[in-house]
């Protein structure tokens, strides 16, 4: 096909979302000469960082890595203020990127994609928008994000509550609105853990309703010094390259010894050091077998248990906070500031929903099986319908006339987390079964966008009109992702990684955990071999990716 298509009104590419993905997608594809129309439900750019404005919101990946690498001048001129920049600064960064590269012109804001149907006759997507329009495009690319569809509160009675009610993922009040109030926070994942200490400072009383205790390690956030910033900027190209070829999208700290290779004293000393370092390369990454061997993991988990018991003064509260239900790192680790210390405040109390589940709510109270808690405000920090929530929200109807949610009813299937059989010319950036879930997602986003852009270029060169994953390649990729995760403790633990936080969602681990470096090398090899596993106008070098995964180190 020609990028200046002759079909009147048909745009080459429609992109969904104007977050980290949508912005880079628009830049990359417009630069390559494609016509691009982006639609964003929110009023401006930012995606996750536009919506999640709750107190304490910040990324759990260090900002010097959690940022774009595609433009040297951009990374030289932008200066992060802190190790983990707060939400407002990350949003400011994305606004800067949008303005600097003049990207807003590619987007229509306040416009949600309601549905999209593949038109086999014309070989294009018909995309329905909530402004009543239908737009047509050759390629449809989702940058709708993995954590953008808030989970519905699945406990009856919330509708009875007449006090102030707010969700961390759609925060629309100020912290002052909670001042002097009796506040309940429900949920203790990253969002709850970040918000709780700040809410505790203003509330008359804060009651935290915890279902599953998490391992919360100190974030050790700090201002970045001018010397640190200068050192990073001087070395940025090499740092980015290291991130791209690392396991998790951040510079690696390779370890080769196992937890029981060292004495108990030496192990403890190493954990203490790692605890000071914190971050994803902290305690959970101190020995090579912590995510693969349950006994090895127990040593690290118990180290954190002891830390909690040291910090929290009331022994009964400490015991409730000790995470006993899963190994450290098997669901996403949480990094906080003064989280456990907050439970030493006289105005904070903890309710364990494992011991006393919520039964209902009244107009001014949360009622559990053991009692009633009067509150003026409820903060829901209950997470997201990850990955499939945003995708199913696009209501895609594929070549066979079935919706994606029907095709994936018994479990997610994708090729590389990028394509889905029966959905020609549709691509997902940081989609299910990609490495995005367990990585610095910005690294995964840039890699996927570049790979998709190269594939579109390849199709343009051959004047092809349809690109589709084969069923065989998709099946193989599912097997590879399942085999890879089965080697780890991720396989043993319920979490949003597996969809188990949503009632009725098939329990499938939604990511590839073989490492972003290995994944990148595999994708590069697939491109080099002419895209096995991808049918381009019905032709493919091979319907499967064969032994490429085993061969790539
Ligand atoms: P998470 O990590 O999914 O955490 C949600 C929390 O809410 C978690 O503690 C849940 O307990 C709890 N939850 C969910 N539903 C309920 C109900 N019905 N009752 C009580 N408690 C409930 O979401 P976050 O927003 O904190 O973080 C998501 C990601 O964003 C994070 O991993 C980072 O990558 C950034 P559960 O554990 O399910 O028992």
Coordinates of N, CA and C and ligand atoms in Angstrom, one line a residue, residues 52 54 58 60 147 151-155 168-169 186-193 209-214 280 331-334 353-354 358 380-384 437 494-497 500-501, ligand 1:
X52 N -3.8 9.1 37.6 CA -3.4 8.6 39.0 C -2.8 9.7 39.8
X54 N -3.4 10.6 42.9 CA -3.6 10.5 44.4 C -2.3 10.9 45.1
X58 N 3.8 8.0 42.6 CA 5.1 8.1 41.9 C 5.4 6.7 41.3
X60 N 7.5 3.2 40.5 CA 8.4 2.4 41.3 C 9.6 2.0 40.5
X147 N -2.6 -0.8 32.8 CA -3.3 -0.5 34.1 C -4.1 0.7 34.0
X151 N -10.5 -1.3 38.5 CA -11.3 -2.5 38.9 C -12.6 -2.0 39.6
X152 N -13.7 -2.6 39.3 CA -15.0 -2.3 39.9 C -14.9 -2.8 41.4
X153 N -15.5 -2.1 42.3 CA -15.5 -2.5 43.7 C -16.5 -3.7 43.8
X154 N -16.0 -4.9 44.1 CA -16.8 -6.1 44.0 C -17.4 -6.5 45.4
X155 N -17.7 -5.5 46.2 CA -18.3 -5.9 47.5 C -19.6 -5.1 47.6
X168 N -8.2 5.9 44.0 CA -6.9 6.4 43.7 C -6.7 6.6 42.2
X169 N -7.3 5.7 41.4 CA -7.0 5.8 40.0 C -7.8 6.8 39.2
X186 N -9.2 1.3 51.4 CA -9.4 -0.1 51.1 C -8.4 -0.5 50.0
X187 N -7.5 -1.4 50.3 CA -6.5 -1.8 49.4 C -5.1 -1.4 49.8
X188 N -4.2 -2.4 49.7 CA -2.8 -2.1 50.1 C -1.8 -2.6 49.1
X189 N -2.1 -2.3 47.8 CA -1.1 -2.5 46.7 C -0.3 -1.2 46.7
X190 N 0.4 -1.0 45.5 CA 1.3 0.2 45.4 C 0.6 1.5 45.7
X191 N -0.7 1.6 45.1 CA -1.4 2.8 45.3 C -1.7 3.1 46.7
X192 N -2.3 2.1 47.4 CA -2.7 2.3 48.8 C -1.5 2.6 49.6
X193 N -0.4 1.8 49.4 CA 0.8 2.0 50.2 C 1.4 3.4 50.0
X209 N -8.1 -1.0 55.5 CA -8.7 -2.3 55.3 C -7.9 -3.1 54.4
X210 N -7.2 -4.0 55.0 CA -6.2 -4.8 54.2 C -6.7 -6.2 54.0
X211 N -6.6 -6.7 52.7 CA -7.0 -8.0 52.4 C -5.7 -8.9 52.4
X212 N -4.8 -8.6 51.6 CA -3.5 -9.4 51.5 C -2.4 -8.5 51.9
X213 N -1.6 -8.8 52.9 CA -0.5 -8.0 53.3 C 0.6 -8.1 52.2
X214 N 1.3 -7.1 51.9 CA 2.3 -7.1 50.8 C 3.7 -6.9 51.5
X280 N 14.0 -2.6 42.7 CA 13.8 -3.9 42.2 C 15.1 -4.8 42.2
X331 N 4.5 -11.5 43.5 CA 3.6 -10.5 42.9 C 4.4 -9.2 43.0
X332 N 4.0 -8.1 42.3 CA 4.8 -7.0 42.2 C 5.2 -6.4 43.6
X333 N 6.5 -6.3 43.8 CA 7.0 -5.7 45.1 C 6.5 -4.3 45.2
X334 N 6.3 -3.8 46.4 CA 5.8 -2.5 46.6 C 6.9 -1.7 47.4
X353 N -9.0 -7.9 56.5 CA -10.3 -8.4 55.8 C -10.2 -10.0 55.7
X354 N -9.1 -10.6 55.9 CA -9.0 -12.0 55.9 C -9.7 -12.6 57.1
X358 N -15.5 -7.6 54.6 CA -16.6 -6.6 54.5 C -17.9 -7.3 54.1
X380 N -10.8 4.1 47.7 CA -10.6 2.8 47.1 C -9.3 2.8 46.4
X381 N -8.5 1.8 46.8 CA -7.2 1.6 46.2 C -7.1 0.2 45.7
X382 N -8.1 -0.2 45.0 CA -8.3 -1.7 44.7 C -7.8 -2.2 43.4
X383 N -7.1 -1.3 42.7 CA -6.3 -1.8 41.5 C -7.1 -1.8 40.2
X384 N -6.7 -2.6 39.3 CA -7.1 -2.5 37.9 C -7.5 -3.8 37.3
X437 N 4.8 -6.3 31.6 CA 4.3 -6.5 33.0 C 5.4 -6.5 34.0
X494 N -1.4 -15.7 43.3 CA -2.5 -14.9 42.8 C -2.1 -13.4 42.8
X495 N -2.4 -12.8 41.7 CA -2.2 -11.3 41.7 C -2.8 -10.8 40.4
X496 N -2.7 -9.4 40.2 CA -3.2 -8.9 38.9 C -2.4 -9.4 37.7
X497 N -1.1 -9.8 38.0 CA -0.3 -10.4 36.9 C -1.0 -11.6 36.3
X500 N -6.1 -12.8 38.6 CA -6.9 -13.3 39.7 C -7.5 -12.3 40.6
X501 N -7.2 -11.0 40.4 CA -7.9 -10.0 41.2 C -9.3 -9.6 40.7
Ligands
LIG1 P1 -3.1 -3.7 43.2 O1 -1.7 -3.9 43.3 O2 -3.9 -4.6 42.4 O3 -3.7 -3.6 44.7 C1 -5.0 -3.6 45.0 C2 -5.3 -3.8 46.4 O4 -6.7 -3.7 46.7 C3 -4.8 -5.1 47.0 O5 -4.4 -4.9 48.3 C4 -6.1 -5.9 46.9 O6 -6.1 -7.0 47.8 C5 -7.1 -4.9 47.3 N1 -8.5 -5.2 46.9 C6 -8.9 -5.4 45.7 N2 -10.2 -5.7 45.7 C7 -10.6 -5.6 47.0 C8 -11.8 -5.8 47.7 N3 -12.9 -6.1 47.1 N4 -11.8 -5.7 49.1 C9 -10.7 -5.4 49.7 N5 -9.5 -5.2 49.1 C10 -9.5 -5.3 47.8 O7 -3.4 -2.2 42.6 P2 -2.6 -0.9 42.8 O8 -3.3 0.2 42.2 O9 -2.2 -0.7 44.2 O10 -1.2 -1.1 42.0 C11 -1.3 -1.6 40.7 C12 0.0 -1.4 40.0 O11 0.3 -0.1 39.7 C13 1.2 -1.8 40.8 O12 1.5 -3.2 40.8 C14 2.4 -1.1 40.1 O13 2.8 -1.8 39.0 C15 1.7 0.2 39.7 P3 -5.7 -8.5 47.3 O14 -4.2 -8.4 47.2 O15 -6.3 -8.7 46.0 O16 -6.2 -9.4 48.3

